[in-house]
Structures are given as C-alpha cells and as structure tokens.
Coordinates of C-alpha atoms and ligand atoms in Angstrom, one line a residue:
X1 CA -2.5 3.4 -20.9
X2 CA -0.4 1.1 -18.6
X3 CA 3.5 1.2 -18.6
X4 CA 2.7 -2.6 -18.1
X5 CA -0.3 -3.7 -19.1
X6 CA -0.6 -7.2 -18.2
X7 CA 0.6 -6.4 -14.9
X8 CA -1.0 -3.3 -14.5
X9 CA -4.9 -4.7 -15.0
X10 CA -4.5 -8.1 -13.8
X11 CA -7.5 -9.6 -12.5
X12 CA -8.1 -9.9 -8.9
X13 CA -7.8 -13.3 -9.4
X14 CA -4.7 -13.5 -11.0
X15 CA -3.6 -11.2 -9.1
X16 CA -4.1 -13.1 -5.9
X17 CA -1.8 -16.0 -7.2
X18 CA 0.6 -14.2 -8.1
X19 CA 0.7 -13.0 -4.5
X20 CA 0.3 -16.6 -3.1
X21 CA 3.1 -17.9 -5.4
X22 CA 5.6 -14.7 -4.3
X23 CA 4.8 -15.0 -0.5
X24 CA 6.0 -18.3 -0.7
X25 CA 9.2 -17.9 -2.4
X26 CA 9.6 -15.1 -0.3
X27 CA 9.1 -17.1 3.4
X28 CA 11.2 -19.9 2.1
X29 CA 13.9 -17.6 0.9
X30 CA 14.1 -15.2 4.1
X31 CA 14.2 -18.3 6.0
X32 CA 17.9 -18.3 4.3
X33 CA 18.8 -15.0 6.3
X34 CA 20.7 -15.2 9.8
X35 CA 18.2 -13.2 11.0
X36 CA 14.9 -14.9 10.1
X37 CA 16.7 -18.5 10.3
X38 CA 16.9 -17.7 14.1
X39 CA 13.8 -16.1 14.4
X40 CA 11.6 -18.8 13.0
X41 CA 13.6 -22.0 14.9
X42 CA 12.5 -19.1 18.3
X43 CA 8.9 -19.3 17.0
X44 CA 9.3 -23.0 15.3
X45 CA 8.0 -21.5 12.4
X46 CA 8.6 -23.5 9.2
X47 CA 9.8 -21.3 6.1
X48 CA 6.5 -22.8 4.1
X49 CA 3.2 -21.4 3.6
X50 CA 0.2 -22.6 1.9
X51 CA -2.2 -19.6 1.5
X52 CA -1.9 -16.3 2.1
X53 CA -3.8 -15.9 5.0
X54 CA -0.9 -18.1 6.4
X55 CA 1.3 -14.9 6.9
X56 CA -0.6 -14.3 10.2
X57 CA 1.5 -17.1 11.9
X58 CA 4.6 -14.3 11.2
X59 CA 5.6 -11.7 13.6
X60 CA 5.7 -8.3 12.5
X61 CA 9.4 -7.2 11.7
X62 CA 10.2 -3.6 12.9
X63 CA 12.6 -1.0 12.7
X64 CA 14.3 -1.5 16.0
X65 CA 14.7 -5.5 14.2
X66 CA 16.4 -3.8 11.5
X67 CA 18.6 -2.1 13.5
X68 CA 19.4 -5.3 16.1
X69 CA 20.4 -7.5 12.5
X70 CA 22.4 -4.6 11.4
X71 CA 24.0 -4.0 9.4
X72 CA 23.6 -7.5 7.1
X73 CA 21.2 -10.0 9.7
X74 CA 18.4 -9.7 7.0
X75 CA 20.6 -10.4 3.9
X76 CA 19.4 -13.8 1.9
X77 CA 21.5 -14.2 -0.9
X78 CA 24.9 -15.1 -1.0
X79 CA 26.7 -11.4 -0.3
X80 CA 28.5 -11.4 -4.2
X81 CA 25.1 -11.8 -5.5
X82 CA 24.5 -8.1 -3.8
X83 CA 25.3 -4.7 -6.1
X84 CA 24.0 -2.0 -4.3
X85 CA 22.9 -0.8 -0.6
X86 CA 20.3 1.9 0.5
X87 CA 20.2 3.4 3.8
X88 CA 17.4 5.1 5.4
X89 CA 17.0 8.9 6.4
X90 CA 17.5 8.1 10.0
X91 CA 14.4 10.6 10.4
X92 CA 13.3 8.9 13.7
X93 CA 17.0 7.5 14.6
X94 CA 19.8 5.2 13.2
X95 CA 19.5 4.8 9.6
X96 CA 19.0 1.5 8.1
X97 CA 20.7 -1.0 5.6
X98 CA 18.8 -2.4 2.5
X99 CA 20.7 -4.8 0.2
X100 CA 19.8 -5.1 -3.3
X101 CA 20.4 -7.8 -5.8
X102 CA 20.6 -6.6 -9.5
X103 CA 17.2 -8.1 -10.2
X104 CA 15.9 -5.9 -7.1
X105 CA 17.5 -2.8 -8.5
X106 CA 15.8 -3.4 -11.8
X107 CA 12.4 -4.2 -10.3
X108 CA 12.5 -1.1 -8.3
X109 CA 13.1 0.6 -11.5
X110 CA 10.0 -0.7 -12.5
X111 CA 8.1 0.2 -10.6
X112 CA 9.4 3.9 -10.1
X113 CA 8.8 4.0 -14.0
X114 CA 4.9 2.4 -14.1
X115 CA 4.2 5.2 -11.6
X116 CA 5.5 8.1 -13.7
X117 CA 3.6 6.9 -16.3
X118 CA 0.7 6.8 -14.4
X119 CA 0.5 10.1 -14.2
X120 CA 1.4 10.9 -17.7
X121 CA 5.4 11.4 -17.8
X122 CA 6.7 10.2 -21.5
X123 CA 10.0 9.6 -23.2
X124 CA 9.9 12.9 -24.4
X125 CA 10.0 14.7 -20.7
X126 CA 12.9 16.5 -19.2
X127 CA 12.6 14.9 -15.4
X128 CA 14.6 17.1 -13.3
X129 CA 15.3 14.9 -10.0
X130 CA 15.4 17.2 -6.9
X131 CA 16.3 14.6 -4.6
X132 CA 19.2 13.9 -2.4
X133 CA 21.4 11.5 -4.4
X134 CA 23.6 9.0 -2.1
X135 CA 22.1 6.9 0.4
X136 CA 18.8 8.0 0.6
X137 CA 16.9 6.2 -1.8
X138 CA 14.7 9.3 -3.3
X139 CA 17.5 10.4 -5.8
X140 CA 18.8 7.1 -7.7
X141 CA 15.1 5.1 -7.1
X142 CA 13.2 7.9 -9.2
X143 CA 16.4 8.5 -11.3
X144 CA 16.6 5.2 -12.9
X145 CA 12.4 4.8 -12.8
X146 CA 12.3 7.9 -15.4
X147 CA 15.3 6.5 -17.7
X148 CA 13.6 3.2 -17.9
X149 CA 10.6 5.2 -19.0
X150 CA 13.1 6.4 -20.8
X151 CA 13.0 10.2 -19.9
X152 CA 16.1 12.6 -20.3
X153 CA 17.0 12.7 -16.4
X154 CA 18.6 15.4 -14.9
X155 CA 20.5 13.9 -11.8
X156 CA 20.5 17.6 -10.0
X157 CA 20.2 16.2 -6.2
X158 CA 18.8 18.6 -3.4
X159 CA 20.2 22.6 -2.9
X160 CA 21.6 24.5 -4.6
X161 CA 18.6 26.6 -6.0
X162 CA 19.7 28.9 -8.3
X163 CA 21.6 26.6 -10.3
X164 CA 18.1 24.4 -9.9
X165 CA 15.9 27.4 -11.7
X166 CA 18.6 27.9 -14.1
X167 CA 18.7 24.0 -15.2
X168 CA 14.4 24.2 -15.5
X169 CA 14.5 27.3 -17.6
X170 CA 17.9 26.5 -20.2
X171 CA 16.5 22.7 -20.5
X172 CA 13.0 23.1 -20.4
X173 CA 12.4 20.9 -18.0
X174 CA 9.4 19.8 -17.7
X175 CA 8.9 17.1 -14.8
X176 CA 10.6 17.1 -11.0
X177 CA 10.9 15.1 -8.2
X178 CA 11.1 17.1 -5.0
X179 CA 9.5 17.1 -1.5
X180 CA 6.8 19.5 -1.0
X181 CA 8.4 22.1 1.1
X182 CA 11.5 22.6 -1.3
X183 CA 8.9 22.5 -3.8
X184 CA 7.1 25.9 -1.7
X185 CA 10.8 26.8 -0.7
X186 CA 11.4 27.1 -4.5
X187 CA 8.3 29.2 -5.0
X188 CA 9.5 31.9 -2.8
X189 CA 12.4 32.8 -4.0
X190 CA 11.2 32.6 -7.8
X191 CA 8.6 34.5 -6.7
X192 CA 10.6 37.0 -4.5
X193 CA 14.4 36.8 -4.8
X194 CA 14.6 36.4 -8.6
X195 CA 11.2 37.6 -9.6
X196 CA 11.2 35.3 -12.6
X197 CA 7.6 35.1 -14.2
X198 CA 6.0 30.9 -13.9
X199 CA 5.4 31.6 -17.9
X200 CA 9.1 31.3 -19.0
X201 CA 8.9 27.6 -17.1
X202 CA 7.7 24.7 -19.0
X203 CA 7.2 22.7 -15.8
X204 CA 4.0 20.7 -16.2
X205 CA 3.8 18.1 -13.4
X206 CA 5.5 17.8 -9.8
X207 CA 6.2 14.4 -8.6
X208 CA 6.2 14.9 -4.4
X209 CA 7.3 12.5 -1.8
X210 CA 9.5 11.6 1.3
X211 CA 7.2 13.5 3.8
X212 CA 3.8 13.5 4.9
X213 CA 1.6 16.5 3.3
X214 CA -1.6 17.6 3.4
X215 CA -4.8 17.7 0.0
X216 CA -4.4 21.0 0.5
X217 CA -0.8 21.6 0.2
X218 CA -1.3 19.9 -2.8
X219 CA -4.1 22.4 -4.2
X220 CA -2.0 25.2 -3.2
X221 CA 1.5 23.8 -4.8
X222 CA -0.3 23.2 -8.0
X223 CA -1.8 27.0 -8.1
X224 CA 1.6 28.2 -7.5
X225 CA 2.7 27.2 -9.8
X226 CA 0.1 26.4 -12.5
X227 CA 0.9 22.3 -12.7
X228 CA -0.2 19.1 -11.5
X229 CA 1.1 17.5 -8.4
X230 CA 1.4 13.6 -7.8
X231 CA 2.3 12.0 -4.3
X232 CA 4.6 9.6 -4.5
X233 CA 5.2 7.3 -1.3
X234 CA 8.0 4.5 -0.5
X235 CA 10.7 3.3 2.4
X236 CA 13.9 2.4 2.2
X237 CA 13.4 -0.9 4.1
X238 CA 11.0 -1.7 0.8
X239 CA 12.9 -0.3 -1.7
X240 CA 12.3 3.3 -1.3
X241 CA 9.9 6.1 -3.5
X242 CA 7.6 3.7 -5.6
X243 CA 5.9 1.6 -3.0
X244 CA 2.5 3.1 -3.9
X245 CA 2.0 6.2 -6.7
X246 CA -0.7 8.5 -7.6
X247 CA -2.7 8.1 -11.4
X248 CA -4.1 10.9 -13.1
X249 CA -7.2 11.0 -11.2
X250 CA -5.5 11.8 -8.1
X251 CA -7.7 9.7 -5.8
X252 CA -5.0 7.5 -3.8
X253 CA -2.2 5.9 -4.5
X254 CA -1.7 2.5 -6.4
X255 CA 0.1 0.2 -4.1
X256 CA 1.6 -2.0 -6.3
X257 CA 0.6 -5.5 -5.2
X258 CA 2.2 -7.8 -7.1
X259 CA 5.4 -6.8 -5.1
X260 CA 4.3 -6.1 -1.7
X261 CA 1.5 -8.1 0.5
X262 CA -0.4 -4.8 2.1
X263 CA -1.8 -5.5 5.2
X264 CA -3.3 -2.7 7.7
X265 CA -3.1 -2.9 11.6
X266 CA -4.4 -1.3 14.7
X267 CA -0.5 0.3 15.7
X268 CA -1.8 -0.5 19.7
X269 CA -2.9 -4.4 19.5
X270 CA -1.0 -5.7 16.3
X271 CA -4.8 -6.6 15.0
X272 CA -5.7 -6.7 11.4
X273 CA -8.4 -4.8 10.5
X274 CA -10.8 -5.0 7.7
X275 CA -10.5 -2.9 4.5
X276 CA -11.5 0.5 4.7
X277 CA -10.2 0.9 8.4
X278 CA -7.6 3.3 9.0
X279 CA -4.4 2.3 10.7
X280 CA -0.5 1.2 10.2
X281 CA 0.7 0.2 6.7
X282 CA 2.5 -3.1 7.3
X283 CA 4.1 -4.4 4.1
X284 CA 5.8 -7.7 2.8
X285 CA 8.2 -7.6 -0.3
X286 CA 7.0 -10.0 -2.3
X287 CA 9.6 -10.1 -5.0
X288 CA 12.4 -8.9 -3.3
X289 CA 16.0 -11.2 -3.6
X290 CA 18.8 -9.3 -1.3
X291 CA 17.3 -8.9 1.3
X292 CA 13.4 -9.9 1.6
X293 CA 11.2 -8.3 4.9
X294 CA 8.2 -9.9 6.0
X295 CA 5.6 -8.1 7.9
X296 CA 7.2 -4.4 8.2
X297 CA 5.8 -2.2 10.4
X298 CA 6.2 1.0 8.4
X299 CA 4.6 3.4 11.3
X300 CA 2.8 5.0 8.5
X301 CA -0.9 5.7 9.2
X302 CA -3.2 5.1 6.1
X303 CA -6.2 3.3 4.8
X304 CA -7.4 1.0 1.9
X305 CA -9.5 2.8 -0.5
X306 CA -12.5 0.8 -1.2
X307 CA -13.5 0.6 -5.4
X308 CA -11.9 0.2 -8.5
X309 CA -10.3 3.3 -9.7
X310 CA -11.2 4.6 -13.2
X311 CA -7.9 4.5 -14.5
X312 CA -8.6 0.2 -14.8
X313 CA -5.5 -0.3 -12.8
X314 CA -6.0 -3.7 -10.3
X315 CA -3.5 -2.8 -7.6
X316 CA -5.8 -1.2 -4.7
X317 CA -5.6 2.5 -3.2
X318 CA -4.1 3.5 -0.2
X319 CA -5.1 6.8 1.4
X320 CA -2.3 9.7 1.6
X321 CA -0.2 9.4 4.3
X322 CA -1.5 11.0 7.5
X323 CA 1.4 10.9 9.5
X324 CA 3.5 8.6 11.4
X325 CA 2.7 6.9 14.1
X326 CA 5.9 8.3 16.2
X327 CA 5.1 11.8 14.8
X328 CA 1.9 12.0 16.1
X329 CA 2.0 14.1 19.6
X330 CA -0.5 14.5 22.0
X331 CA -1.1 18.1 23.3
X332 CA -2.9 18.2 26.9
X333 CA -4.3 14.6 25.8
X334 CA -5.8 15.3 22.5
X335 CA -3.4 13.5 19.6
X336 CA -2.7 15.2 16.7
X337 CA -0.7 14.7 13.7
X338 CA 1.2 17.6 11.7
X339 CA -1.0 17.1 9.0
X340 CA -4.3 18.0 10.4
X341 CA -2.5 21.6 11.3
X342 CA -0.8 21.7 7.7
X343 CA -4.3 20.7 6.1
X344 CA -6.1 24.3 8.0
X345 CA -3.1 26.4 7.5
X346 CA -3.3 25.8 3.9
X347 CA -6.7 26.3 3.3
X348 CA -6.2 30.3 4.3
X349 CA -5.0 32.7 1.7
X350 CA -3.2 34.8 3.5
X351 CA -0.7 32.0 4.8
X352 CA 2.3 31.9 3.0
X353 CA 4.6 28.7 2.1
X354 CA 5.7 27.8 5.6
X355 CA 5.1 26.8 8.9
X356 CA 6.6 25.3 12.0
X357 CA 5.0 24.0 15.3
X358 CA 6.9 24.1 18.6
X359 CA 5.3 22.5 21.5
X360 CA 6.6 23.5 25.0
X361 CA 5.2 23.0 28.6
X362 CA 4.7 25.9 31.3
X363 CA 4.0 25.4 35.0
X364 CA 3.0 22.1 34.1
X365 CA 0.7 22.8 31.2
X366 CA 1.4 21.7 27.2
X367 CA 1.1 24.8 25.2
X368 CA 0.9 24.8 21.2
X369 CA 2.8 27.4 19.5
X370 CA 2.0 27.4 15.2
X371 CA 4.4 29.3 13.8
X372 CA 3.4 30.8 10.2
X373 CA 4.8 32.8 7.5
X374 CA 1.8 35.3 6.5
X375 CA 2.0 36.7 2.7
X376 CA 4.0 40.0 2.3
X377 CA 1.1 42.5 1.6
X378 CA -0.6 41.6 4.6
X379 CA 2.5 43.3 7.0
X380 CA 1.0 46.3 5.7
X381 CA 1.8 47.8 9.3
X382 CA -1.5 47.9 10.7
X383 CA -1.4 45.8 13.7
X384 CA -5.5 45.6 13.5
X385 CA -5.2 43.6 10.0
X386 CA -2.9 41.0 11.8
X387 CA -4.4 40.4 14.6
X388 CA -7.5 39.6 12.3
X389 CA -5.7 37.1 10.6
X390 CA -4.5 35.8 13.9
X391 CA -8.0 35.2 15.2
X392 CA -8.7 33.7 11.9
X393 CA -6.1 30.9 12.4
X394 CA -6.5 30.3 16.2
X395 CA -10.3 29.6 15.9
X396 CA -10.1 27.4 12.5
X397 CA -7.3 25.8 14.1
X398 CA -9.3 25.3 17.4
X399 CA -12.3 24.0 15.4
X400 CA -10.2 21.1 13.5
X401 CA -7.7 19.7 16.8
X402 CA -9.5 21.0 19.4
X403 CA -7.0 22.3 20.8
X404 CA -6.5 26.2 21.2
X405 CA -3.0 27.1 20.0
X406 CA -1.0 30.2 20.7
X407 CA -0.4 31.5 16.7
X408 CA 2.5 33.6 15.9
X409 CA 2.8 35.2 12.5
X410 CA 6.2 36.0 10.6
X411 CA 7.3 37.3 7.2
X412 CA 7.5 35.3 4.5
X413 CA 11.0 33.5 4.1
X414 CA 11.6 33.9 8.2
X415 CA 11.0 30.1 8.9
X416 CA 14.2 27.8 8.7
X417 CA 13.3 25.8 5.0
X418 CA 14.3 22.6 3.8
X419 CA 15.8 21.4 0.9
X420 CA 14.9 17.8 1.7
X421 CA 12.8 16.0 4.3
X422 CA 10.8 19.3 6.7
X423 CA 11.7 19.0 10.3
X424 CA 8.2 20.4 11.2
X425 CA 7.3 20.1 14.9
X426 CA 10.0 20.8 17.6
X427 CA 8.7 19.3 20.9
X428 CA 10.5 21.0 23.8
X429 CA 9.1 19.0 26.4
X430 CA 11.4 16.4 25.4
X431 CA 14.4 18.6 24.6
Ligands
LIG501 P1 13.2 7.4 7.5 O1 12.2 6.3 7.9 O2 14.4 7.4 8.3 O3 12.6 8.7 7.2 P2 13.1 6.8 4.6 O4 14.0 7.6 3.8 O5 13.0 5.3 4.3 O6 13.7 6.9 6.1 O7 11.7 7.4 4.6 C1 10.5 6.7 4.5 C2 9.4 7.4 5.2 O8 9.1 8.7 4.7 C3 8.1 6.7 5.1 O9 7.9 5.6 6.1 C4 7.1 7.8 5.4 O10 6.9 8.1 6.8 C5 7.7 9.0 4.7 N1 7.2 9.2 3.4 C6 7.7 8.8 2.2 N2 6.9 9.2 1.2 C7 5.9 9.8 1.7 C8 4.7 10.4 1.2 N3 4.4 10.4 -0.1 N4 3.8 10.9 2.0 C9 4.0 10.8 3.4 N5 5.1 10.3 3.9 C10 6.0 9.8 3.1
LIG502 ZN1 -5.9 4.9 -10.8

C-alpha cells in the first residue's frame, strides 16, 4: 500500500533513469545560480553530465558555502518564480536560506505525505503537529505532508503543554509530530503533574525527528506510552523533515531517491565508499527548482542498508542517524557520539526520561560527567540503593565508550527539557 505506487516500487532500473534524467536537469539548471555559475568557470566545469557517475567531477557543497552565497548565491530561478523561504535551526551556527519555487513546496509535500503513509497514517487521522512553525522547516513541511494525505492537521507548534494534552484528549488526536525529548518531556508531566491515565488518549503513532536518537529511546517512547514510533529525518538545505522516513517494519529509513542522489563519504578524505560502509550522508536534490544543491555535505553519519525491504518500496534504507559529525567529541582520545550514551542510558529501567552530558577538563585531564534523571521510587532515601544504580551506569557505560564517566543522578524533571531540538552535551573545555 504505496501513497504512490508507480513511484514508490519503481524498478531499479527505472529508477536509475529517472535519476540520470534529474541530475542533468539539475547540473544544467544550478549552473543558472551566481553561485555555481562561478564555481564551475573556477573548476571549468561544464553544467552537462552524461551518466551519473559523472557527479564525481563536482565538489562537495557545504554549509560554510551556504553561508558565503547567503543569503540568495544558490537561487536558480528568476526570484518572482520563488513563494516561500526556509531557514535552518542554526544548531551548529548561522542559520541558512532555502528558496522554494511552488513546484518545490508541492513536491516536498509529497514526499512528507508518502512517508506518513508509510507508516500507516490515513485521511481519517487527527495529526497533531508538535513542531516549531516559522522558519524551521519541521512545522509547515509535515503540516502540508499530512493535508495532502489529507489528514485533519492540527497546526499546534512547539510549548505550550497543557494546552498540547488538552487538544489530544478533546480531538482525539491520534497522530503527532514532535522530537523525542518533548515527546519524553510530555510523558512526565502526564505522568506526574496532571496524573492523566495513557487510556483516555487515542494516540496511536508518534512521528519523531529533528534530532539524533537512539533504538532504544525509541523502545522506551513507544512503552510509555503504548504506540508506535517512526523516525523521520530531513535538512533544511534539502527541503527539511521528509528526506528519508521509516515504513512499518521499522528497519531504516526510505530515502526517497527519485529526488535526492544519496551518496556516502569518508567525512576525513571526501572518498566515496561502497554501500554498506558507514560514513557522511551527502545528498543532491534532484528535482529541486528554487534553489537546487549539488553534493551537500549534511555532516550526518549513516549507512546504506543493504536488501530490499518487505514493504516492496525501491528507494534504499539508510541507517538511523548516529550523530553528526561536529557533535561527535572526543573524550581523552576516544570519540564518541551522544548517541552511544543515550543508547545505554536507555536500556536501564531505572533511568528516567532525561539526560545531559557535560564534559569539563581538570589539571589537564578531560572528565565525562552523565547527568541522569533516575525514576522517583528509586530516591527512596537509602543512599545504598543509589549508589547501586550508580555503579550500574558507570560500568555499562564504561563497557560501551570505553571511557569511565563520573555519573551523577537527579530527580526526575530536574534536567533543563526541551520543547524542540535537545541541547544535550555541554562541552566546557570550549566554553
Ligand atoms: P540545523 O542544521 O541548523 O540543525 P536543520 O533544522 O536543517 O538545521 O536540521 C537538520 C539536521 O537535524 C540534520 O542534518 C540532522 O543532523 C538533524 N536531524 C533531523 N532529523 C533527524 C533524525 N530523524 N535523526 C537524527 N538527526 C536528525
Ligand atoms: Zn520499507
């Protein structure tokens, strides 16, 4: 059950010319842009390709490129043709500009919407969007993916919590869009502030995205709450949520490929490696007008999941998101990325819903501090039954990074929490 069939389970073949045919309207097209015009006559690149193994002869574009043509350098179209503009979080500095042409915007919509079908959302769902609306491409992307599936969508942006509950208990809603630690902020205070039972909710399936998370955060969101979570990835710089979406076998995420050439790199050397590696996400639009990006470094570490999936779809799997590369941070030479702590934390029942790791340095050596909130019953004031729980976490924690940490536990709720994308690691040593 596709929400596009012929595009959905195109053959490989077919598949592959559509790509062939896109790339080169794309090359020819960007070659339009002031930035790319000048680019190629530096590299005496002509805007033409033949096959696709000719996008090798490209550089890679990156963010700091973005930010050098901003705020229009990468626009290709004439500017009236243009009806809306993204920007991106800023997460790792200034935000950038993505101009779409209405052909884009519809696209995008497209492709939001064959992912919610994917993973079974219907006309007759009640899709509460808990996404930041405004720049940030996570609120309108997913809004207008579920009205073209033609969902009732309920534009109710990020905060604001208790009017959030209310909305999911008087409409019955049914589906959200939310990142994972509003989704676990959520949790605590139905579960402790209003102390409203999960069986008056008719929420059946979270859609989560925006930040990396872990397989088990995912396990432990859907116990919560008794539904079924999808991960949901995207950018800004290619569209935003809806790059690449989980099916209902939860085993990667379908990167749609008739609209972005997916190519993954070794982030050091700029090589390509073969499928299967793991390494940085580097992604063309293929069908993009406004403003089309060839070769994007997304900093994302993932890999290609080899096999067809049982769902029949063409468009190949990419791994979950690990981490980015700029997140990753390398305690007393060992690297590590959030993730691999989030993916042990969240394993151990007594953890709560939140964590935080702050990395400082004294007399010259790095020290890891994991901050976690530990369930209520367990501050049952015997010091003996923390400190158990303590050893618990230092050792499991040692066995996965290799790296001892100091582990702090705190009530549940202590932890600053989010509402939109979790500011997880604070790294003294460069404060
Ligand atoms: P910024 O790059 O400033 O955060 P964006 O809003 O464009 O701006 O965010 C895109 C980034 O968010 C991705 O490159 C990725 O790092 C992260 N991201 C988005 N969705 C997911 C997801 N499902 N899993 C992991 N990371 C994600
Ligand atoms: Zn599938």
């Amino acid at each position: 059950m596709f929400f596009q069939p012929d595009k959905e389970n195109i053959s490989i073949d077919n598949l592959k010319a559509v790509q062939e045919e896109c790339l080169a309207k794309t090359i020819e097209l960007a070659g339009r842009s002031p930035y790319y015009r000048k680019l190629f006559n530096k590299y005496g690149l002509k805007p033409k390709i033949k096959a696709l193994k000719d996008i090798a002869k490209f550089p890679f574009t990156t963010k700091e490129d973005l930010r050098q043509s901003y705020p229009t350098g990468m626009v290709a179209v004439p500017f009236e043709e243009i009806v809306r503009m993204h920007a991106s979080s800023g997460t790792t500095g200034k935000s950038t500009l993505v101009f779409h042409t209405k052909k884009d915007i519809e696209n995008w919509a497209i492709l939001v919407a064959r992912g919610l079908y994917a993973v079974g959302v219907r006309k007759t769902d009640i899709f509460q969007n808990m996404m930041n609306y405004g720049l940030f491409t996570g609120g309108l992307g997913l809004h207008y993916g579920a009205e073209k599936l033609g969902a009732l969508v309920i534009p109710a942006g990020s905060g604001n919590t208790k009017k959030q509950i209310e909305l999911w208990l008087d409409l019955k809603t049914t589906v959200i869009h939310i990142t994972p630690s509003y989704l676990f902020y959520l949790g605590h205070v139905i579960e402790e502030e209003e102390k409203i039972p999960l069986s008056k909710f008719s929420l059946k399936i979270a859609i989560v995205g925006a930040e990396p998370h872990s397989e088990e955060t995912r396990r432990k969101l859907e116990n919560i709450f008794g539904i079924k979570v999808f991960n949901c990835y995207g950018l800004s710089e290619m569209n935003g949520p809806g790059v690449a979406f989980e099916c209902e076998y939860q085993n990667g995420l379908h990167l749609w490929e008739d609209h972005y050439y997916a190519e993954i790199i070794n982030p050091d050397t700029g090589e390509v490696l073969p499928e299967g590696k793991e390494g940085e996400l580097v992604l063309t639009t293929l069908a993009r007008e406004g403003m089309p990006v060839i070769r994007y470094r997304t900093r994302d570490i993932t890999k290609f999941i080899k096999g067809r999936c049982p769902c029949g779809r063409t468009h190949r799997r990419i791994e979950r998101i690990k981490g980015r590369t700029d997140d990753m941070f390398i305690v007393k030479g060992v690297n590590i990325f959030p993730s691999q702590i989030e993916g042990v934390l969240m394993q151990i029942p007594e953890v709560d819903k939140n964590y935080r790791i702050v990395i400082d340095r004294y007399e010259g050596l790095d020290k890891l501090i994991v901050e976690v909130e530990v369930k209520k019953g367990f501050f049952d004031g015997e010091l003996s039954h923390l400190k158990a729980i303590q050893d618990k976490l230092t050792n499991k924690l040692k066995e996965n990074i290799l790296v001892t940490p100091v582990v702090n536990l705190v009530e549940p709720g202590s932890l600053p929490s989010s509402t939109g994308k979790a500011q997880r690691v604070i790294d003294k040593r460069r404060l």
